[in-house]
Short mmCIF file of C-alpha atoms and ligand atoms in Angstrom, two decimals:
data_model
loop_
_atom_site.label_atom_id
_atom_site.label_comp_id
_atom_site.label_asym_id
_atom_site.label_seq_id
_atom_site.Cartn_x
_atom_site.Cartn_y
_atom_site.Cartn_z
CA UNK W 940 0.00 0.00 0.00
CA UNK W 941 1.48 3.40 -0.57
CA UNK W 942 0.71 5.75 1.86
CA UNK W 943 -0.85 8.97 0.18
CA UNK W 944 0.99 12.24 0.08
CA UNK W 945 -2.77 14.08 1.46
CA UNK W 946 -2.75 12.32 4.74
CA UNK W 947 -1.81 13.54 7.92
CA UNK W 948 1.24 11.91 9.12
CA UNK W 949 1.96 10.59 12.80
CA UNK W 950 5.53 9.83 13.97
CA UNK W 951 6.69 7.01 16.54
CA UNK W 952 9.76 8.04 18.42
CA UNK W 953 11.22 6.83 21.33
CA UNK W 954 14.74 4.13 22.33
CA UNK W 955 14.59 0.74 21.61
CA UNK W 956 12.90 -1.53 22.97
CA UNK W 957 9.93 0.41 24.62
CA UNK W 958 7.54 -1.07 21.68
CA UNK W 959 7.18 0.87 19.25
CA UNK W 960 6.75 -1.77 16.82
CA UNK W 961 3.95 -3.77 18.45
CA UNK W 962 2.13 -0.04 18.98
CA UNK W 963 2.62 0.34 14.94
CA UNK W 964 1.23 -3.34 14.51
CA UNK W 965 -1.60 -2.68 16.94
CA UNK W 966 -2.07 0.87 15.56
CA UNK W 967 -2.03 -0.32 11.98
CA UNK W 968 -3.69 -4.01 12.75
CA UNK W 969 -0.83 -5.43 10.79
CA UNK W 970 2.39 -6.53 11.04
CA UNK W 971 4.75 -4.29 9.47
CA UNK W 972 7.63 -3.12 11.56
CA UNK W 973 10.29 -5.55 12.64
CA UNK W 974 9.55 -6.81 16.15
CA UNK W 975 12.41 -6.37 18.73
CA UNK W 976 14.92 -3.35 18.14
CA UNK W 977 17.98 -6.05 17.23
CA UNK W 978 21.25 -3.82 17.04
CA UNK W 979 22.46 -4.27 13.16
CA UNK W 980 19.68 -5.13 11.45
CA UNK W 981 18.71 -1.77 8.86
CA UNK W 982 15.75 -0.32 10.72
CA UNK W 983 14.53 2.31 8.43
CA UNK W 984 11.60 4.35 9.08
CA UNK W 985 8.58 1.72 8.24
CA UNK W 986 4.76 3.26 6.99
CA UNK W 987 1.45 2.15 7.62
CA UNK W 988 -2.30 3.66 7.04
CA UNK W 989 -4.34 3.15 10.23
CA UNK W 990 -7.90 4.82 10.59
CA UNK W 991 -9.60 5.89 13.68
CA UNK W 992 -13.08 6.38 13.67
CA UNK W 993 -12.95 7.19 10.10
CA UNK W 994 -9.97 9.70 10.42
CA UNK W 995 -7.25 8.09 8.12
CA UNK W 996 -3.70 8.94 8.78
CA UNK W 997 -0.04 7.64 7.82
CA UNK W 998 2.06 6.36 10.42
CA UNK W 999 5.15 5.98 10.70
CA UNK W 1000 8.11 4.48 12.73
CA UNK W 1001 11.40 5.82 13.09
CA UNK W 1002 13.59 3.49 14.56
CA UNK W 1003 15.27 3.36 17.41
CA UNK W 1004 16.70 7.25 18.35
CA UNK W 1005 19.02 7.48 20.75
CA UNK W 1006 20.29 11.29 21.04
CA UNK W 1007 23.28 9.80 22.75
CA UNK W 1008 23.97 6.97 20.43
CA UNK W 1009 24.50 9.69 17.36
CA UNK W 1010 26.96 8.00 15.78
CA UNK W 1011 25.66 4.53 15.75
CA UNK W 1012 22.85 5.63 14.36
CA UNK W 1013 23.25 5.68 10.37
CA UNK W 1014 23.17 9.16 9.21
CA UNK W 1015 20.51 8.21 6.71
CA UNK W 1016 17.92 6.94 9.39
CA UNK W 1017 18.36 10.15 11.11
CA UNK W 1018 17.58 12.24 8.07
CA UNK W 1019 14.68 10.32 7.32
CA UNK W 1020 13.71 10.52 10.98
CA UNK W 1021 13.95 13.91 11.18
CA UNK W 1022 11.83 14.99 7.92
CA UNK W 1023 9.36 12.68 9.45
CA UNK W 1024 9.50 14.77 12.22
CA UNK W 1025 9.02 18.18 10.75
CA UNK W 1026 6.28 17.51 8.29
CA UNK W 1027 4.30 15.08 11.74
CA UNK W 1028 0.64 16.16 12.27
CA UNK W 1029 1.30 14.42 15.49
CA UNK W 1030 4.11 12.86 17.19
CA UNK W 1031 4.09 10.17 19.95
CA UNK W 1032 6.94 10.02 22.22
CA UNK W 1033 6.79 6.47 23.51
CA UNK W 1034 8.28 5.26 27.06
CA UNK W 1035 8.84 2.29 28.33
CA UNK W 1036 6.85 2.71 31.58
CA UNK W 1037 8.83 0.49 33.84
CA UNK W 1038 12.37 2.15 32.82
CA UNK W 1039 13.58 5.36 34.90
CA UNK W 1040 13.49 8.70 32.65
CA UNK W 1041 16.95 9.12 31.29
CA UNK W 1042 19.18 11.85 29.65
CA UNK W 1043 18.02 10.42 26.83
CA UNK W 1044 14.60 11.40 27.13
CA UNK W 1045 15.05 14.23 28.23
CA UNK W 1046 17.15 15.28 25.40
CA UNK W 1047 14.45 13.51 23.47
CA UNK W 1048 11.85 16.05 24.76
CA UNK W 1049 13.79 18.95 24.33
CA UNK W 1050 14.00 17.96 20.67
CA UNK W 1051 10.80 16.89 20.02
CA UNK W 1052 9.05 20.14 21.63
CA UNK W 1053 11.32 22.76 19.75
CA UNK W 1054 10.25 21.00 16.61
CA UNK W 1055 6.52 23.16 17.82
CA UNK W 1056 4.58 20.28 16.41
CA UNK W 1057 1.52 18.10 18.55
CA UNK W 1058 3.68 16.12 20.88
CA UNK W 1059 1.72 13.33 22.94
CA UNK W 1060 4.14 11.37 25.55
CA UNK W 1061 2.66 7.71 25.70
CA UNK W 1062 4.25 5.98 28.46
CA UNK W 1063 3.84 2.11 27.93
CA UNK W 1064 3.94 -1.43 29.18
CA UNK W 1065 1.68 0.10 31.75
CA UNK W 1066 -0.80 -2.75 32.48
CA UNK W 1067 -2.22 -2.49 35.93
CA UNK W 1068 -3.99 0.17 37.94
CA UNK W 1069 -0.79 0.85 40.01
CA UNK W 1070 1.20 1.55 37.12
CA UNK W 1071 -0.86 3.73 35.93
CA UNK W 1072 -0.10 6.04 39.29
CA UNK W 1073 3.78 5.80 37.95
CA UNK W 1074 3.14 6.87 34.81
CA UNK W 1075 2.41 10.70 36.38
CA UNK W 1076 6.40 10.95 36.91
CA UNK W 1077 7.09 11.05 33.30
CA UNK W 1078 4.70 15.12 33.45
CA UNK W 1079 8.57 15.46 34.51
CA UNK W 1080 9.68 15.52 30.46
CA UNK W 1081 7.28 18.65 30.13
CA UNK W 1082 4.84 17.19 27.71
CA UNK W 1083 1.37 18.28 29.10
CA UNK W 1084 -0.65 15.37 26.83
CA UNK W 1085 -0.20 12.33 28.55
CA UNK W 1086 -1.34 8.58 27.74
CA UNK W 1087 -0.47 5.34 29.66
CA UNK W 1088 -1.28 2.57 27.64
CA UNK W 1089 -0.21 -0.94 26.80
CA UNK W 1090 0.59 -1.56 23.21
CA UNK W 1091 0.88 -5.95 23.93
CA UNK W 1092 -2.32 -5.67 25.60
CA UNK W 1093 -4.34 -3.04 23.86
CA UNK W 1094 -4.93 -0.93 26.90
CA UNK W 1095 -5.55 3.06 26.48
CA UNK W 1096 -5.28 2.99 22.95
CA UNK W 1097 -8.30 4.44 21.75
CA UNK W 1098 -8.03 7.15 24.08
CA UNK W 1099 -4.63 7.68 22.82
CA UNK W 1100 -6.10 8.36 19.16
CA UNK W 1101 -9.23 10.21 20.28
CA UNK W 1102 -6.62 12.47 21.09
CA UNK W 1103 -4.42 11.96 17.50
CA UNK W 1104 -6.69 12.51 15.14
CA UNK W 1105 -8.53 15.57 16.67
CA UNK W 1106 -8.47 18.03 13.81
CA UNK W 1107 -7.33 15.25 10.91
CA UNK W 1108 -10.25 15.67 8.08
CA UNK W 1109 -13.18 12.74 8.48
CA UNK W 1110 -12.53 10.52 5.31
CA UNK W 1111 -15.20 11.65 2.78
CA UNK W 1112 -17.03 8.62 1.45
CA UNK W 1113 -17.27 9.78 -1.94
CA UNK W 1114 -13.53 9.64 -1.89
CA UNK W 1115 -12.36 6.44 -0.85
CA UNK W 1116 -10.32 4.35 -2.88
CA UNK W 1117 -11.44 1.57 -4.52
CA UNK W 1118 -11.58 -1.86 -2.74
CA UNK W 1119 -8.17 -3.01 -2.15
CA UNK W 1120 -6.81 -6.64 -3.18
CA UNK W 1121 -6.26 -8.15 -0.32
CA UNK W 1122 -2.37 -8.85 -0.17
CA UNK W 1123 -0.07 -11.23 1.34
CA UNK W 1124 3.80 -11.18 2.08
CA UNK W 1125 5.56 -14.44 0.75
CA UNK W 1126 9.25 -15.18 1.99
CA UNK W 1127 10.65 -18.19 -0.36
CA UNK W 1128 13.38 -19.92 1.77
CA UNK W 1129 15.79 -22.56 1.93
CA UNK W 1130 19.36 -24.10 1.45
CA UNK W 1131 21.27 -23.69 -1.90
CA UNK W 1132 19.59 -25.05 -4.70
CA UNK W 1133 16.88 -26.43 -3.93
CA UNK W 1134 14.94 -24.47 -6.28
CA UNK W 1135 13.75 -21.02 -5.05
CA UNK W 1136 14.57 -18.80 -7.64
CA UNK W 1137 13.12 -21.71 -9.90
CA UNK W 1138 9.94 -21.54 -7.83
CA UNK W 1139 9.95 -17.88 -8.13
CA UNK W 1140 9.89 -17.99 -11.37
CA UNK W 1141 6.97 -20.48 -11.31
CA UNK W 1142 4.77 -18.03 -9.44
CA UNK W 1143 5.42 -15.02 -11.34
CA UNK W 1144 5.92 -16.13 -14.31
CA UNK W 1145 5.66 -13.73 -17.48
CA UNK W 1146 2.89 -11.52 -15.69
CA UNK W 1147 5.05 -10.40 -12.71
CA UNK W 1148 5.53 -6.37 -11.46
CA UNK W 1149 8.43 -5.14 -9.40
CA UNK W 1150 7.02 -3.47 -6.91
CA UNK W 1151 9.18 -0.86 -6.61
CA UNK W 1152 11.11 -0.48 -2.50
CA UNK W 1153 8.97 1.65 -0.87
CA UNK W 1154 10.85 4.79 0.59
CA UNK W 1155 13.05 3.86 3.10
CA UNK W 1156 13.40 0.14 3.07
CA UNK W 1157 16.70 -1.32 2.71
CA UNK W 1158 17.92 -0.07 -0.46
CA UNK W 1159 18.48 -3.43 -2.31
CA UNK W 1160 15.48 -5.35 -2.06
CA UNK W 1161 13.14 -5.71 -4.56
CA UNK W 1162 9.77 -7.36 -4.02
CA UNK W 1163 7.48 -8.76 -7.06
CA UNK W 1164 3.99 -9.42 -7.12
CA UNK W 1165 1.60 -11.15 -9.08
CA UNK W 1166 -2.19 -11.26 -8.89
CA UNK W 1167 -3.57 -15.02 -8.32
CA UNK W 1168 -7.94 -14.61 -8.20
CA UNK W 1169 -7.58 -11.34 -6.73
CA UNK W 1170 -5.31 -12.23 -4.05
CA UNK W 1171 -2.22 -9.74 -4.55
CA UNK W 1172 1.26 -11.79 -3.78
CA UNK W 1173 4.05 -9.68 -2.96
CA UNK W 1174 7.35 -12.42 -2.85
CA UNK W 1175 9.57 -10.39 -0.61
CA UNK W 1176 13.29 -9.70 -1.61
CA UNK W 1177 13.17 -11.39 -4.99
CA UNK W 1178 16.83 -9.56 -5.51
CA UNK W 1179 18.07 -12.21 -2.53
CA UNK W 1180 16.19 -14.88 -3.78
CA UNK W 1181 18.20 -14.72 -7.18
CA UNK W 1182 21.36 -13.48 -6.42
CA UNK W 1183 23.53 -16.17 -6.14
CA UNK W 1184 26.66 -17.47 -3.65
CA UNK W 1185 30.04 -18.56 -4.59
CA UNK W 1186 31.11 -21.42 -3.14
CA UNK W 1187 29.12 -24.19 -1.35
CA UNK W 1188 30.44 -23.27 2.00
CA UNK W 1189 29.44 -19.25 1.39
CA UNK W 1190 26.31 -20.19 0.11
CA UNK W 1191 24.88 -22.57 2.29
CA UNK W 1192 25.62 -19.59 5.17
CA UNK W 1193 24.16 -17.31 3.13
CA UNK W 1194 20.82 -19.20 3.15
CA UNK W 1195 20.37 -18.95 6.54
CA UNK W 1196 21.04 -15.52 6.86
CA UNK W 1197 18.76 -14.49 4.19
CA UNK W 1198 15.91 -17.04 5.75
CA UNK W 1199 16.19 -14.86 8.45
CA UNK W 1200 15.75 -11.59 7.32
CA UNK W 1201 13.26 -12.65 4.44
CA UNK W 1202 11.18 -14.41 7.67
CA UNK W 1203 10.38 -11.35 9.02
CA UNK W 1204 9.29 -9.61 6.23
CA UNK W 1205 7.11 -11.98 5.19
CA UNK W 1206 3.53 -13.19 6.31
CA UNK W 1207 3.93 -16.27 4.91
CA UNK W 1208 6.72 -18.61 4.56
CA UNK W 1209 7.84 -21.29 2.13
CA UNK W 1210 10.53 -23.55 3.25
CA UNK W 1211 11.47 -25.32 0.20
CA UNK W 1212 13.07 -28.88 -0.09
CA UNK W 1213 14.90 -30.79 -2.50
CA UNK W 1214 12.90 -33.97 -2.83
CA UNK W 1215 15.85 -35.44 -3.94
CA UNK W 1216 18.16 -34.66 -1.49
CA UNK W 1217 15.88 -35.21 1.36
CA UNK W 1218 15.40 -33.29 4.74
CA UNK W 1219 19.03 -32.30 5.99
CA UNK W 1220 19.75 -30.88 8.95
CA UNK W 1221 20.00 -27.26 7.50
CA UNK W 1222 16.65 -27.55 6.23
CA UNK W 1223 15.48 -28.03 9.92
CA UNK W 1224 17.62 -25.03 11.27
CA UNK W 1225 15.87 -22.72 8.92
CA UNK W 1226 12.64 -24.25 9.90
CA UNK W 1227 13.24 -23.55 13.45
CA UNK W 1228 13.63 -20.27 12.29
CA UNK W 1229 10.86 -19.64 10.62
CA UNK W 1230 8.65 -21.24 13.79
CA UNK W 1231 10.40 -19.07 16.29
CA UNK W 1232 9.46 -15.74 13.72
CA UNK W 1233 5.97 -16.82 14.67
CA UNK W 1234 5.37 -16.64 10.43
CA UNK W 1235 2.80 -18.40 8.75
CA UNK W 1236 4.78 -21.98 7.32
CA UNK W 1237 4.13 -24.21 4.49
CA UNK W 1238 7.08 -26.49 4.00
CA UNK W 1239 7.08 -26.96 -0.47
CA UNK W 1240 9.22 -30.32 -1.57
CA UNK W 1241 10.33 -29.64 -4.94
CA UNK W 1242 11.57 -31.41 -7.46
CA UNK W 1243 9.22 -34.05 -7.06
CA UNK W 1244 9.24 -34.25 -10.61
CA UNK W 1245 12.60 -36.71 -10.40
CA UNK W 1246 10.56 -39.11 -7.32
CA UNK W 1247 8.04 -41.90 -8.07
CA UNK W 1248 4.68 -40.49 -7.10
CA UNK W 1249 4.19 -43.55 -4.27
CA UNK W 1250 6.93 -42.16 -2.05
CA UNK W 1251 4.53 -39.00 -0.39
CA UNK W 1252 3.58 -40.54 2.57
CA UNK W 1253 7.10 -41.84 3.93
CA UNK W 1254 8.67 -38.71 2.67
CA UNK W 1255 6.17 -36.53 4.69
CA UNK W 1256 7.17 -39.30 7.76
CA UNK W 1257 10.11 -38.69 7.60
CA UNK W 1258 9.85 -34.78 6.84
CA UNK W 1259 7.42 -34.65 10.26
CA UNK W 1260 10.00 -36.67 12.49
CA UNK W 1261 12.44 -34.26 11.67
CA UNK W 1262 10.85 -31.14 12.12
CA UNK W 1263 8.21 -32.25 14.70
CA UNK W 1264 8.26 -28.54 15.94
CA UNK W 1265 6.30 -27.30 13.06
CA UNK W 1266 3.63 -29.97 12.80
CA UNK W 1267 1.14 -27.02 11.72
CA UNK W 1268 2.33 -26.98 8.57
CA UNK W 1269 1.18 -28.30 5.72
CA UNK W 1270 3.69 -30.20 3.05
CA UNK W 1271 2.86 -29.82 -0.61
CA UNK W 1272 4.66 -31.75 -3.00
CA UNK W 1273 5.91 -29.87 -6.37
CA UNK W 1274 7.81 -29.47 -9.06
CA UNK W 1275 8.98 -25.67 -9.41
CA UNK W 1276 10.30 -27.29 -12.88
CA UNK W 1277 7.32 -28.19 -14.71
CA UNK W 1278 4.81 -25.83 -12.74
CA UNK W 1279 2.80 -29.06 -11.36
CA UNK W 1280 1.78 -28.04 -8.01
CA UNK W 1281 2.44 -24.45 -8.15
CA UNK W 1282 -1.33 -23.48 -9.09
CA UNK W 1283 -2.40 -25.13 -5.40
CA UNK W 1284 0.53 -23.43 -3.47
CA UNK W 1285 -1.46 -20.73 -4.54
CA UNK W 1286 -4.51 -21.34 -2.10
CA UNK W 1287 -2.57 -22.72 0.35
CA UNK W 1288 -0.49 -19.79 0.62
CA UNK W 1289 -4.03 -17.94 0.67
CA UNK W 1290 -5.04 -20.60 3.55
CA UNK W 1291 -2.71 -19.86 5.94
CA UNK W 1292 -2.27 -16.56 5.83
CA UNK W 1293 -6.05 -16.88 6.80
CA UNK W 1294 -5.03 -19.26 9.56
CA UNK W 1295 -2.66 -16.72 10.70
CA UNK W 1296 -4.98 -13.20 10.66
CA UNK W 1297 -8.23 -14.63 12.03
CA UNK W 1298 -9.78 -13.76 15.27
CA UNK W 1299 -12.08 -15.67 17.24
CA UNK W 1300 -14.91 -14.02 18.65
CA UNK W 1301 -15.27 -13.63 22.51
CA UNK W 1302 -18.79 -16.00 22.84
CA UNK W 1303 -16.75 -18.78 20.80
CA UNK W 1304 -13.75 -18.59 23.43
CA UNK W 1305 -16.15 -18.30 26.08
CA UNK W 1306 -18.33 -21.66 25.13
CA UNK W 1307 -14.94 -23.32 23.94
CA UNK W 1308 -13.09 -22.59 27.97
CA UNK W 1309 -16.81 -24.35 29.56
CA UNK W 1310 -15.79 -27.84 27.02
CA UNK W 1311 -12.02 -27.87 28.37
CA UNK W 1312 -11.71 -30.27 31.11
CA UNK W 1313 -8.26 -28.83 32.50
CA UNK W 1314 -7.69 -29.83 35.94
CA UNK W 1315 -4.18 -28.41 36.08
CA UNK W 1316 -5.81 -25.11 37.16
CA UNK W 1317 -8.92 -23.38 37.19
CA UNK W 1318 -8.97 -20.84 33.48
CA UNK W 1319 -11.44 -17.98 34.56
CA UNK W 1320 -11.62 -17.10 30.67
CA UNK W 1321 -9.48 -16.54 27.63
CA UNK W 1322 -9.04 -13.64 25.28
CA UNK W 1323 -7.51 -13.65 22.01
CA UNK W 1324 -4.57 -10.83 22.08
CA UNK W 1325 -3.37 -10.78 18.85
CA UNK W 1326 -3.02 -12.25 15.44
CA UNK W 1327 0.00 -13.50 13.22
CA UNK W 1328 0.51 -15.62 15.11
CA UNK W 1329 -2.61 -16.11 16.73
CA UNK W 1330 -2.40 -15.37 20.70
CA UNK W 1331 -4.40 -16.52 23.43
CA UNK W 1332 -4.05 -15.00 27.15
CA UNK W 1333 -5.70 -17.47 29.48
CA UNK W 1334 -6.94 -15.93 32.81
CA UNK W 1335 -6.02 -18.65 35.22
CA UNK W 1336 -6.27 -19.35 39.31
CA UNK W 1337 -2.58 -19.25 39.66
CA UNK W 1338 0.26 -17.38 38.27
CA UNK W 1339 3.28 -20.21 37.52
CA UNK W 1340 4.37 -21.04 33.94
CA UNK W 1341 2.13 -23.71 32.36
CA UNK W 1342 4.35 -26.77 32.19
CA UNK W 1343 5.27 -27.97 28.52
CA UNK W 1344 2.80 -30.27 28.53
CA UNK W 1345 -0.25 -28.31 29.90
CA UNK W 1346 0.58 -25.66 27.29
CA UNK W 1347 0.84 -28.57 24.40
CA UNK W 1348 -2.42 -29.48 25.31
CA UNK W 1349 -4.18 -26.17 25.36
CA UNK W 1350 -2.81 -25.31 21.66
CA UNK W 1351 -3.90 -29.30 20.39
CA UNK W 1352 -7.63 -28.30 22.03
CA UNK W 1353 -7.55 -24.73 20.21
CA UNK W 1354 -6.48 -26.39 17.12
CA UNK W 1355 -8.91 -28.98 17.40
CA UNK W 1356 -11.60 -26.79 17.30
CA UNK W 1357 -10.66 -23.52 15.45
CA UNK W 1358 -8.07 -25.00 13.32
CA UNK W 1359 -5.47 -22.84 12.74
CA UNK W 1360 -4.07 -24.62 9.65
CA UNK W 1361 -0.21 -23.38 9.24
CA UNK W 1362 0.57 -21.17 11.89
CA UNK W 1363 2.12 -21.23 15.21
CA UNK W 1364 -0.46 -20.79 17.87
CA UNK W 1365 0.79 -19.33 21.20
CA UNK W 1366 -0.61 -19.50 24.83
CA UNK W 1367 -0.24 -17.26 27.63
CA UNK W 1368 -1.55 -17.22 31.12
CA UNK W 1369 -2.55 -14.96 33.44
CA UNK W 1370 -3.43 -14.78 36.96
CA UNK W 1371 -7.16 -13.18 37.00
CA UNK W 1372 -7.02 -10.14 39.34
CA UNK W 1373 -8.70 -10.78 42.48
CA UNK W 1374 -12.25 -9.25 42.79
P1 GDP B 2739 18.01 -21.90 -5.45
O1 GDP B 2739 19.46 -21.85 -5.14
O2 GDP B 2739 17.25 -22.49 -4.30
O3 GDP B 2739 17.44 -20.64 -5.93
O4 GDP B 2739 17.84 -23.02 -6.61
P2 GDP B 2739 17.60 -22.82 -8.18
O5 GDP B 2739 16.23 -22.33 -8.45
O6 GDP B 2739 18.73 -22.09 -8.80
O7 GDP B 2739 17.61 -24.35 -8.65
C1 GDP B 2739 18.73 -25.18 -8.49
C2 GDP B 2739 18.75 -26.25 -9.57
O8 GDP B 2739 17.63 -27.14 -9.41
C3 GDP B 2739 18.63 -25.68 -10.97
O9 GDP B 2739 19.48 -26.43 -11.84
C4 GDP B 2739 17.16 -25.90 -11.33
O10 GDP B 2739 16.95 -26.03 -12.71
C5 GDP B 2739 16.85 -27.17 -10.61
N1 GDP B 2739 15.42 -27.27 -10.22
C6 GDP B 2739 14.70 -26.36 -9.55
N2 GDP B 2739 13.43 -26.80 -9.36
C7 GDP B 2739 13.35 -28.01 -9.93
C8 GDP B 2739 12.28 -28.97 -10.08
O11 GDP B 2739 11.14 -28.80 -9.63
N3 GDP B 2739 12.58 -30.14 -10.71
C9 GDP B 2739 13.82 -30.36 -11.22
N4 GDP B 2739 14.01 -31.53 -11.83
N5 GDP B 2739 14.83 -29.49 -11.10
C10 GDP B 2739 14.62 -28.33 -10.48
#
């Protein structure tokens, strides 16, 4: 989506690691920045469109700023972060509510109110009612507008924006853009050769577009998309898909590093195998990676064009012994060769991104906690926190970790009944606050 020039813009600041990325996601409902501030990995400023109560605005993240930390920070990011600044409608200063105010944010503050645009300080992580008492020290920076919210939990948000978008024009209906194709983020990973830029080619075929890098992402990737029955599919660093190693050794490295990055800017991911070669224990490592980035995961053995057809079953065995911890997943069979398969990688893709972006209603948790017979301890409720992957927060009798097995069993029972086809599902618990 690119963000239109006409829309009021509002700018994320703050250090790393107080969450501005899962406000973004929760502001935006999707998942767009990079979750976790990791030191060397390009953070440049990352857009979204998010709407409240029909008010439509641009967001956008800066990255980690750390006044202190000048000359870590690339000069680039700092350019972009200041423009970003200047032209901001709004700008959110975002604390992490159970640090101590630093020089930092002070400094921060200084900056940000000199720049004379709508400053908001949002102090965050604050989830209880005592908290919320703390939050008052941080009047100290000398930002009158004040909001404590939690950005995990989706406390104090839409107070926060009742306060944004005062003033931004109400979208005029007559205006809107035409329905948008929905989209979906594909990552195409796996060792050398086992046939990604092959596959690539399967999917887009003649018909494919460069989507051109949008505005401050890392300056070499290149993302193409085809449309497949009005499903847009964006495949996600097609430059690093193609470009190729030099020796084994360098190559086989390579993969995993580029699994990693292309896992988190993807929704989706496709680990792909070499039928012929069979599951090796790189092909598991990037797995685990791809389970741990809480993606989406359909696992594509190619080349199945050189195998006897019979062989599915104990090649999935086998596949499903070795990488037991993505059992979620579906395995399609395919030959990015000869096309067969590709047209139903298609929906499946389509299938689990599903999986991974639906919410189940309250009343459906509700009746689905009364058929659990968990005797491990009592669960007061459950409430679905977020999608990709999909969360659940169970509200329990007592506060201890679920052991392994407890937790296994809750996921298995969610599965069972909401299904959840290709994507992680992960449980929480909570002790329910005492009446
Ligand atoms: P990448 O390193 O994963 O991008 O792998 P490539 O796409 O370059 O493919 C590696 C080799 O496998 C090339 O020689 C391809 O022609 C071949 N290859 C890829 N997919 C298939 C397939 O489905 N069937 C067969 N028989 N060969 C394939």
């Amino acid at each position: 989506m690119t963000p239109s020039k006409s829309l009021p813009t509002v700018v994320i600041v703050g250090r790393p690691n107080v969450g501005k990325s899962t406000l973004f996601n929760r502001i935006t409902g999707k998942r767009r920045a990079i979750v976790g501030d990791e030191p060397g990995i390009t953070r440049d400023r990352i857009e979204g469109i998010a709407d409240h109560k029909g008010r439509r605005f641009e967001l956008i993240d800066t990255g980690g700023i750390v006044l202190q930390d000048l000359d870590y920070i690339p000069s680039q990011i700092l350019k972009q972060a200041r423009v970003a600044l200047k032209r901001a409608a709004h700008i959110i200063f975002l604390i992490d509510g159970r640090a101590e105010i630093t020089g930092a944010d002070r400094d921060l503050a200084q900056m940000l109110l000199k720049l004379g645009r709508p400053v908001s300080i949002v102090v965050n992580k604050i989830d209880t009612q005592e908290r919320e008492n703390l939050a008052h020290e941080f009047y100290l920076l000398g930002i009158s507008n004040l909001f404590p919210i939690s950005a995990e939990h989706a406390m104090g948000i839409e107070a926060l924006l009742d306060h944004v978008v005062t003033g931004f024009p109400m979208e005029q209906p007559e205006q809107t853009e035409p329905i948008e194709t929905p989209s979906v983020k594909v990552a195409i990973i796996g060792r050398p050769n086992t046939g990604k830029s092959t596959l690539l080619n399967a999917f887009t075929g003649e018909e494919r577009s460069i989507v051109s890098p949008v505005a401050g992402t890392t300056r070499d990737a290149v993302d193409e998309a085809v449309t497949h029955n009005d499903m847009e599919y964006v495949f996600v660093d097609t430059a690093g898909i193609r470009r190729k190693g030099k020796t084994t050794l360098m190559t086989e490295k390579l993969s995993v590093v580029m699994a990693r990055r292309h896992i988190r800017m993807a929704d989706v991911v496709l680990i792909v195998l070499d039928a012929v070669e069979g599951v090796l224990a790189l092909d598991s490592t990037i797995a685990g990676y791809a389970h741990e980035g809480g993606r989406a995961i359909i696992v594509c053995v190619n080349k199945w064009d050189l195998i006897e057809e019979k062989g599915k079953r104990k090649f999935e065995q086998n596949l499903r012994d070795q990488m037991k911890f993505i059992d979620y997943a579906p395995v399609m069979f395919l030959s990015a060769k000869t096309g067969q398969g590709v047209k139903d990688l298609f929906k499946m893709i389509r299938e689990v991104d599903g999986s991974a972006s639906s919410r189940i209603p309250t009343g459906e948790l509700n009746r689905f906690v009364e058929s659990l017979h968990f005797e491990e301890r009592k669960i007061f409720y459950v409430t679905q926190a977020s999608v990709r992957p999909p969360t659940f927060v169970f509200f329990t009798s007592n506060t201890g970790p679920l052991h392994f097995s407890h937790e296994r069993y809750l996921i298995n029972q969610i599965r069972k009944r909401f299904g959840f086809r290709g994507t992680p599902v992960v449980v929480k618990t909570r002790a329910k606050k005492k009446a």
